[in-house]
Coordinates of N, CA and C in Angstrom, one line a residue:
M69 N -10.0 -21.6 8.2 CA -11.0 -21.3 7.2 C -11.5 -19.9 7.3
L70 N -11.8 -19.4 8.5 CA -12.3 -18.1 8.8 C -11.3 -17.1 8.4
L71 N -10.0 -17.3 8.8 CA -8.9 -16.4 8.4 C -8.8 -16.3 6.9
T72 N -8.9 -17.4 6.2 CA -8.9 -17.4 4.7 C -10.0 -16.5 4.2
F73 N -11.2 -16.6 4.7 CA -12.3 -15.7 4.3 C -12.0 -14.3 4.4
F74 N -11.5 -13.9 5.6 CA -11.2 -12.5 5.9 C -10.0 -12.0 5.1
C75 N -9.1 -12.9 4.7 CA -8.0 -12.5 3.9 C -8.5 -12.2 2.5
L76 N -9.4 -13.0 2.0 CA -10.0 -12.9 0.7 C -11.1 -11.9 0.6
F77 N -11.7 -11.5 1.7 CA -12.8 -10.6 1.8 C -12.6 -9.4 1.0
P78 N -11.5 -8.7 1.1 CA -11.3 -7.4 0.4 C -11.1 -7.7 -1.1
F79 N -10.6 -8.9 -1.5 CA -10.5 -9.2 -3.0 C -11.8 -9.4 -3.6
L80 N -12.7 -9.9 -2.9 CA -14.0 -10.2 -3.4 C -14.9 -9.0 -3.6
G81 N -14.5 -7.9 -2.9 CA -15.3 -6.7 -3.0 C -16.6 -6.7 -2.2
I82 N -16.8 -7.7 -1.3 CA -18.0 -7.8 -0.6 C -18.0 -6.7 0.5
G83 N -19.1 -6.1 0.6 CA -19.3 -5.1 1.7 C -18.5 -3.8 1.6
Q84 N -18.0 -3.5 0.4 CA -17.2 -2.3 0.3 C -18.0 -1.3 -0.4
D85 N -18.1 -0.1 0.1 CA -18.7 1.0 -0.6 C -17.6 1.7 -1.4
R86 N -17.4 1.3 -2.6 CA -16.3 1.8 -3.4 C -16.4 3.3 -3.7
S87 N -17.6 3.8 -3.7 CA -17.8 5.3 -4.0 C -17.1 6.1 -2.9
T88 N -16.9 5.6 -1.7 CA -16.2 6.4 -0.7 C -14.7 6.2 -0.6
E89 N -14.3 5.2 -1.4 CA -12.8 4.8 -1.3 C -12.0 5.2 -2.5
R90 N -12.6 5.9 -3.5 CA -11.9 6.4 -4.6 C -10.9 7.5 -4.2
A91 N -9.7 7.4 -4.7 CA -8.6 8.3 -4.3 C -9.0 9.8 -4.6
N92 N -9.7 9.9 -5.7 CA -10.0 11.3 -6.1 C -11.1 11.9 -5.3
E93 N -11.7 11.1 -4.4 CA -12.8 11.7 -3.5 C -12.2 11.9 -2.1
L94 N -11.0 11.6 -1.9 CA -10.4 11.8 -0.5 C -10.2 13.3 -0.3
K95 N -10.1 13.7 0.9 CA -9.9 15.1 1.3 C -8.4 15.4 1.3
L96 N -7.6 14.7 0.4 CA -6.2 14.9 0.3 C -5.9 15.3 -1.2
D97 N -5.0 16.3 -1.3 CA -4.6 16.6 -2.7 C -3.5 15.6 -3.1
N98 N -3.2 15.6 -4.4 CA -2.3 14.7 -5.0 C -0.9 14.7 -4.3
N99 N -0.4 15.9 -3.9 CA 0.9 16.0 -3.2 C 0.8 15.3 -1.8
E100 N -0.3 15.5 -1.1 CA -0.4 14.9 0.2 C -0.5 13.3 0.1
L101 N -1.3 12.9 -0.9 CA -1.4 11.5 -1.1 C -0.1 10.8 -1.6
S102 N 0.6 11.5 -2.4 CA 1.9 11.1 -2.9 C 2.9 11.0 -1.7
S103 N 2.9 12.0 -0.9 CA 3.8 11.9 0.3 C 3.4 10.8 1.3
L104 N 2.1 10.5 1.4 CA 1.7 9.4 2.3 C 2.2 8.0 1.7
I105 N 2.0 7.9 0.4 CA 2.4 6.6 -0.3 C 4.0 6.5 -0.1
Q106 N 4.7 7.6 -0.4 CA 6.1 7.6 -0.2 C 6.5 7.2 1.2
F107 N 5.8 7.8 2.2 CA 6.1 7.5 3.6 C 6.0 6.0 3.9
C108 N 4.9 5.4 3.4 CA 4.7 4.0 3.6 C 5.8 3.1 2.9
M109 N 6.2 3.5 1.7 CA 7.3 2.7 1.0 C 8.6 2.9 1.7
D110 N 8.8 4.0 2.4 CA 10.1 4.3 3.0 C 10.2 3.9 4.5
L111 N 9.1 3.3 5.0 CA 9.2 2.8 6.4 C 10.4 1.9 6.6
P112 N 11.1 2.1 7.7 CA 12.3 1.3 7.9 C 11.9 -0.2 8.0
E113 N 10.7 -0.5 8.6 CA 10.3 -1.9 8.8 C 10.0 -2.6 7.4
M114 N 9.8 -1.8 6.4 CA 9.5 -2.4 5.1 C 10.7 -2.8 4.3
Q115 N 11.8 -2.1 4.6 CA 13.0 -2.3 3.7 C 13.5 -3.7 3.5
K116 N 13.4 -4.5 4.6 CA 13.9 -5.9 4.5 C 13.0 -6.8 3.6
Y117 N 11.8 -6.3 3.2 CA 10.9 -7.1 2.4 C 11.1 -6.9 0.9
Y118 N 11.7 -5.8 0.5 CA 11.8 -5.4 -0.9 C 12.8 -6.4 -1.6
P119 N 12.4 -6.9 -2.8 CA 13.3 -7.7 -3.5 C 14.4 -6.9 -4.1
L120 N 15.5 -7.5 -4.3 CA 16.7 -6.8 -4.9 C 17.0 -7.3 -6.3
N121 N 17.6 -6.3 -7.1 CA 18.1 -6.6 -8.4 C 19.5 -7.4 -8.2
K122 N 20.0 -7.9 -9.3 CA 21.3 -8.6 -9.2 C 22.4 -7.7 -8.7
D123 N 22.3 -6.4 -8.9 CA 23.3 -5.5 -8.4 C 23.2 -5.1 -7.0
G124 N 22.1 -5.6 -6.3 CA 21.9 -5.3 -4.9 C 21.0 -4.2 -4.6
N125 N 20.6 -3.4 -5.6 CA 19.6 -2.3 -5.4 C 18.2 -2.9 -5.4
K126 N 17.3 -2.1 -4.7 CA 15.9 -2.5 -4.6 C 15.2 -2.4 -6.0
K127 N 14.4 -3.4 -6.3 CA 13.6 -3.3 -7.5 C 12.5 -2.3 -7.4
Q128 N 11.9 -2.0 -8.5 CA 10.8 -1.0 -8.5 C 9.7 -1.4 -7.6
V129 N 9.0 -0.4 -7.1 CA 7.8 -0.7 -6.2 C 6.6 -0.8 -7.1
N130 N 5.8 -1.8 -6.8 CA 4.6 -2.0 -7.6 C 3.4 -1.8 -6.7
I131 N 2.3 -1.2 -7.3 CA 1.1 -0.9 -6.5 C 0.0 -1.5 -7.4
M132 N -0.8 -2.4 -6.8 CA -2.0 -2.9 -7.5 C -3.1 -2.0 -7.2
Q133 N -3.9 -1.7 -8.3 CA -5.1 -0.9 -8.1 C -6.1 -1.8 -7.4
G134 N -6.6 -1.3 -6.3 CA -7.5 -2.1 -5.5 C -8.7 -1.2 -5.1
P135 N -9.2 -1.4 -3.9 CA -10.3 -0.5 -3.5 C -10.0 1.0 -3.6
L136 N -8.8 1.3 -3.4 CA -8.4 2.7 -3.6 C -7.7 2.9 -4.9
Q137 N -8.4 3.5 -5.9 CA -7.8 3.7 -7.2 C -6.9 4.9 -7.3
L138 N -5.7 4.6 -7.7 CA -4.6 5.7 -7.7 C -4.4 6.1 -9.2
T139 N -3.9 7.3 -9.4 CA -3.4 7.7 -10.7 C -1.9 7.7 -10.6
E140 N -1.3 7.7 -11.8 CA 0.2 7.8 -11.9 C 0.7 8.9 -11.1
A141 N 0.1 10.1 -11.1 CA 0.5 11.3 -10.4 C 0.5 11.0 -8.9
M142 N -0.5 10.3 -8.4 CA -0.6 10.1 -7.0 C 0.5 9.1 -6.5
A143 N 0.9 8.2 -7.4 CA 1.9 7.2 -7.0 C 3.3 7.6 -7.3
Q144 N 3.5 8.8 -7.7 CA 4.9 9.3 -8.0 C 5.7 9.2 -6.7
S145 N 6.9 8.8 -6.9 CA 7.8 8.6 -5.8 C 8.9 9.7 -5.8
N146 N 9.3 10.2 -4.7 CA 10.3 11.2 -4.5 C 11.7 10.5 -4.4
S147 N 11.7 9.2 -4.4 CA 13.0 8.5 -4.3 C 13.5 8.0 -5.6
E148 N 14.6 7.3 -5.6 CA 15.2 6.8 -6.9 C 14.4 5.7 -7.4
R149 N 13.6 5.0 -6.6 CA 12.8 3.9 -7.1 C 11.7 4.3 -8.0
N150 N 11.5 3.5 -9.0 CA 10.3 3.7 -9.8 C 9.1 3.1 -9.2
V151 N 7.9 3.7 -9.4 CA 6.7 3.1 -8.9 C 5.8 2.7 -10.1
S152 N 5.3 1.6 -10.1 CA 4.5 1.1 -11.2 C 3.1 0.7 -10.7
L153 N 2.1 1.1 -11.4 CA 0.7 0.7 -11.1 C 0.3 -0.4 -12.0
F154 N -0.4 -1.4 -11.5 CA -1.0 -2.4 -12.4 C -2.4 -2.8 -11.8
N155 N -3.1 -3.5 -12.7 CA -4.5 -3.9 -12.4 C -4.5 -5.4 -12.0
R156 N -5.5 -5.8 -11.3 CA -5.7 -7.2 -10.9 C -5.5 -8.2 -12.0
G157 N -6.0 -8.0 -13.1 CA -5.9 -8.9 -14.2 C -4.5 -9.0 -14.9
D158 N -3.6 -8.1 -14.6 CA -2.3 -8.1 -15.1 C -1.4 -9.2 -14.5
A159 N -0.3 -9.5 -15.1 CA 0.6 -10.4 -14.5 C 1.1 -9.8 -13.2
Q160 N 1.1 -10.6 -12.1 CA 1.5 -10.2 -10.8 C 3.0 -10.2 -10.7
P161 N 3.6 -9.0 -10.2 CA 5.0 -9.0 -10.0 C 5.4 -9.7 -8.7
E162 N 6.7 -9.8 -8.5 CA 7.2 -10.5 -7.3 C 6.7 -9.9 -6.0
S163 N 6.5 -8.6 -6.0 CA 6.0 -8.0 -4.7 C 5.2 -6.8 -5.1
Y164 N 4.2 -6.4 -4.3 CA 3.4 -5.2 -4.5 C 2.6 -4.8 -3.3
F165 N 2.2 -3.5 -3.3 CA 1.3 -2.9 -2.3 C -0.1 -2.9 -2.9
I166 N -1.1 -3.0 -2.0 CA -2.5 -2.6 -2.2 C -2.9 -1.7 -1.1
F167 N -3.3 -0.5 -1.5 CA -3.7 0.5 -0.5 C -5.2 0.3 -0.4
R168 N -5.7 -0.2 0.8 CA -7.1 -0.6 1.0 C -7.9 0.6 1.3
A169 N -7.4 1.5 2.2 CA -8.2 2.6 2.6 C -7.3 3.7 3.2
I170 N -7.7 4.9 2.9 CA -7.0 6.1 3.5 C -8.1 7.0 4.0
E171 N -8.1 7.4 5.2 CA -9.2 8.2 5.8 C -8.5 9.4 6.5
K172 N -8.9 10.6 6.0 CA -8.3 11.8 6.6 C -9.3 12.3 7.7
M173 N -8.8 12.7 8.9 CA -9.6 13.2 10.0 C -8.8 14.4 10.5
G174 N -9.1 15.6 10.1 CA -8.4 16.8 10.5 C -7.0 16.7 10.0
D175 N -6.0 16.8 11.0 CA -4.6 16.8 10.6 C -4.0 15.4 10.7
S176 N -4.8 14.3 10.9 CA -4.3 13.0 10.9 C -4.9 12.1 9.8
V177 N -4.3 11.0 9.6 CA -4.7 10.1 8.5 C -4.6 8.7 9.0
K178 N -5.7 7.9 8.8 CA -5.6 6.4 9.0 C -5.4 5.7 7.7
M179 N -4.5 4.7 7.7 CA -4.3 4.0 6.4 C -4.3 2.5 6.7
N180 N -4.8 1.8 5.7 CA -4.9 0.3 5.7 C -4.3 -0.1 4.4
L181 N -3.2 -0.9 4.5 CA -2.6 -1.4 3.3 C -2.0 -2.8 3.5
N182 N -1.8 -3.5 2.4 CA -1.2 -4.8 2.4 C 0.0 -4.7 1.5
Y183 N 1.0 -5.5 1.9 CA 2.2 -5.7 1.0 C 2.4 -7.2 0.8
F184 N 2.3 -7.6 -0.5 CA 2.5 -9.0 -0.9 C 3.9 -9.1 -1.4
Y185 N 4.6 -10.2 -0.9 CA 6.0 -10.3 -1.3 C 6.3 -11.8 -1.4
N186 N 7.5 -12.0 -1.9 CA 8.1 -13.4 -2.0 C 7.2 -14.3 -2.9
H187 N 6.8 -13.8 -4.0 CA 5.9 -14.6 -4.9 C 6.6 -15.8 -5.5
K188 N 6.1 -17.0 -5.1 CA 6.7 -18.2 -5.6 C 5.6 -19.2 -5.9
D189 N 5.6 -19.7 -7.0 CA 4.6 -20.8 -7.4 C 3.2 -20.4 -7.1
G190 N 2.8 -19.2 -7.3 CA 1.4 -18.8 -7.1 C 1.0 -18.4 -5.7
S191 N 2.0 -18.5 -4.8 CA 1.7 -18.1 -3.4 C 2.6 -16.9 -3.0
F192 N 2.1 -16.1 -2.1 CA 2.7 -14.9 -1.6 C 2.8 -15.0 -0.1
K193 N 3.7 -14.2 0.5 CA 3.6 -13.8 1.9 C 2.9 -12.5 2.0
L194 N 2.3 -12.2 3.0 CA 1.5 -11.0 3.2 C 1.8 -10.3 4.5
L195 N 2.0 -9.0 4.3 CA 2.2 -8.1 5.5 C 1.0 -7.1 5.5
R196 N 0.2 -7.2 6.6 CA -0.9 -6.2 6.7 C -0.4 -5.1 7.6
I197 N -0.7 -3.8 7.2 CA -0.3 -2.7 7.9 C -1.4 -1.7 8.1
N198 N -1.7 -1.4 9.4 CA -2.6 -0.4 9.7 C -1.9 0.7 10.5
M199 N -2.1 1.9 10.1 CA -1.4 3.0 10.8 C -2.2 4.3 10.9
E200 N -1.9 5.0 11.9 CA -2.4 6.4 12.0 C -1.2 7.3 12.0
L201 N -1.3 8.3 11.1 CA -0.3 9.3 11.0 C -0.8 10.7 11.3
K202 N 0.1 11.6 11.7 CA -0.2 13.0 11.9 C 0.8 13.8 11.1
K203 N 0.2 14.9 10.5 CA 1.1 15.7 9.7 C 1.9 16.6 10.7
G204 N 3.3 16.4 10.6 CA 4.2 17.2 11.4 C 4.6 18.5 10.6
I205 N 5.5 19.2 11.1 CA 6.0 20.4 10.5 C 6.5 20.1 9.1
K206 N 7.3 19.1 9.0 CA 7.9 18.8 7.7 C 7.4 17.5 7.1
N207 N 7.2 16.5 7.9 CA 6.8 15.2 7.4 C 5.7 14.6 8.2
W208 N 5.2 13.4 7.8 CA 4.3 12.6 8.5 C 4.9 12.0 9.7
E209 N 4.2 11.9 10.8 CA 4.7 11.2 12.0 C 3.7 10.1 12.4
I210 N 4.3 8.9 12.8 CA 3.5 7.8 13.1 C 2.9 8.0 14.5
I211 N 1.6 7.9 14.7 CA 0.9 7.9 15.9 C 0.8 6.5 16.4
N212 N 0.4 5.6 15.5 CA 0.1 4.2 15.9 C 0.3 3.4 14.6
I213 N 1.0 2.2 14.8 CA 1.1 1.3 13.7 C 1.0 -0.1 14.2
T214 N 0.3 -0.9 13.4 CA 0.2 -2.4 13.7 C 0.5 -3.1 12.4
T215 N 1.3 -4.2 12.5 CA 1.6 -5.0 11.4 C 1.3 -6.5 11.7
E216 N 0.9 -7.2 10.8 CA 0.7 -8.7 10.9 C 1.3 -9.3 9.7
G217 N 2.0 -10.4 9.9 CA 2.5 -11.1 8.8 C 1.8 -12.5 8.6
D218 N 1.7 -13.0 7.4 CA 1.0 -14.2 7.2 C 1.4 -14.8 5.8
K219 N 1.2 -16.0 5.6 CA 1.4 -16.6 4.3 C 0.0 -16.8 3.7
I220 N -0.2 -16.6 2.4 CA -1.4 -16.9 1.8 C -1.2 -17.9 0.7

């Protein structure tokens, strides 16, 4: 019961100061934010969770607008995959990300995101990801990452 409450806690919007979580108020420009989103989508650990088209290619990546509101420009992908933003009231795709929080601290960034996948009969599987990244010479580098999987 307690686990269910904490899983739903972010959806209910309880205790969240949304004014500090808006993407346009981050100390990141659109290019930095776009590269962070791309980095998360390209994590090797994530690849096995992406649904495939009939031809074996990965389907488009979906991002639900959540506590962190993104614009199309921020969600642009540098890969071949399309990125689609949708709102909570829209029809839910087979899989999607929600970026809960991104906090910049000097040259490092802490991120909290969820990946919902395997949508069947109104239920999803959930992968929670918390990570700290540091800006390297060319790319972001993982300092620390924790993942938890669960069914909801």
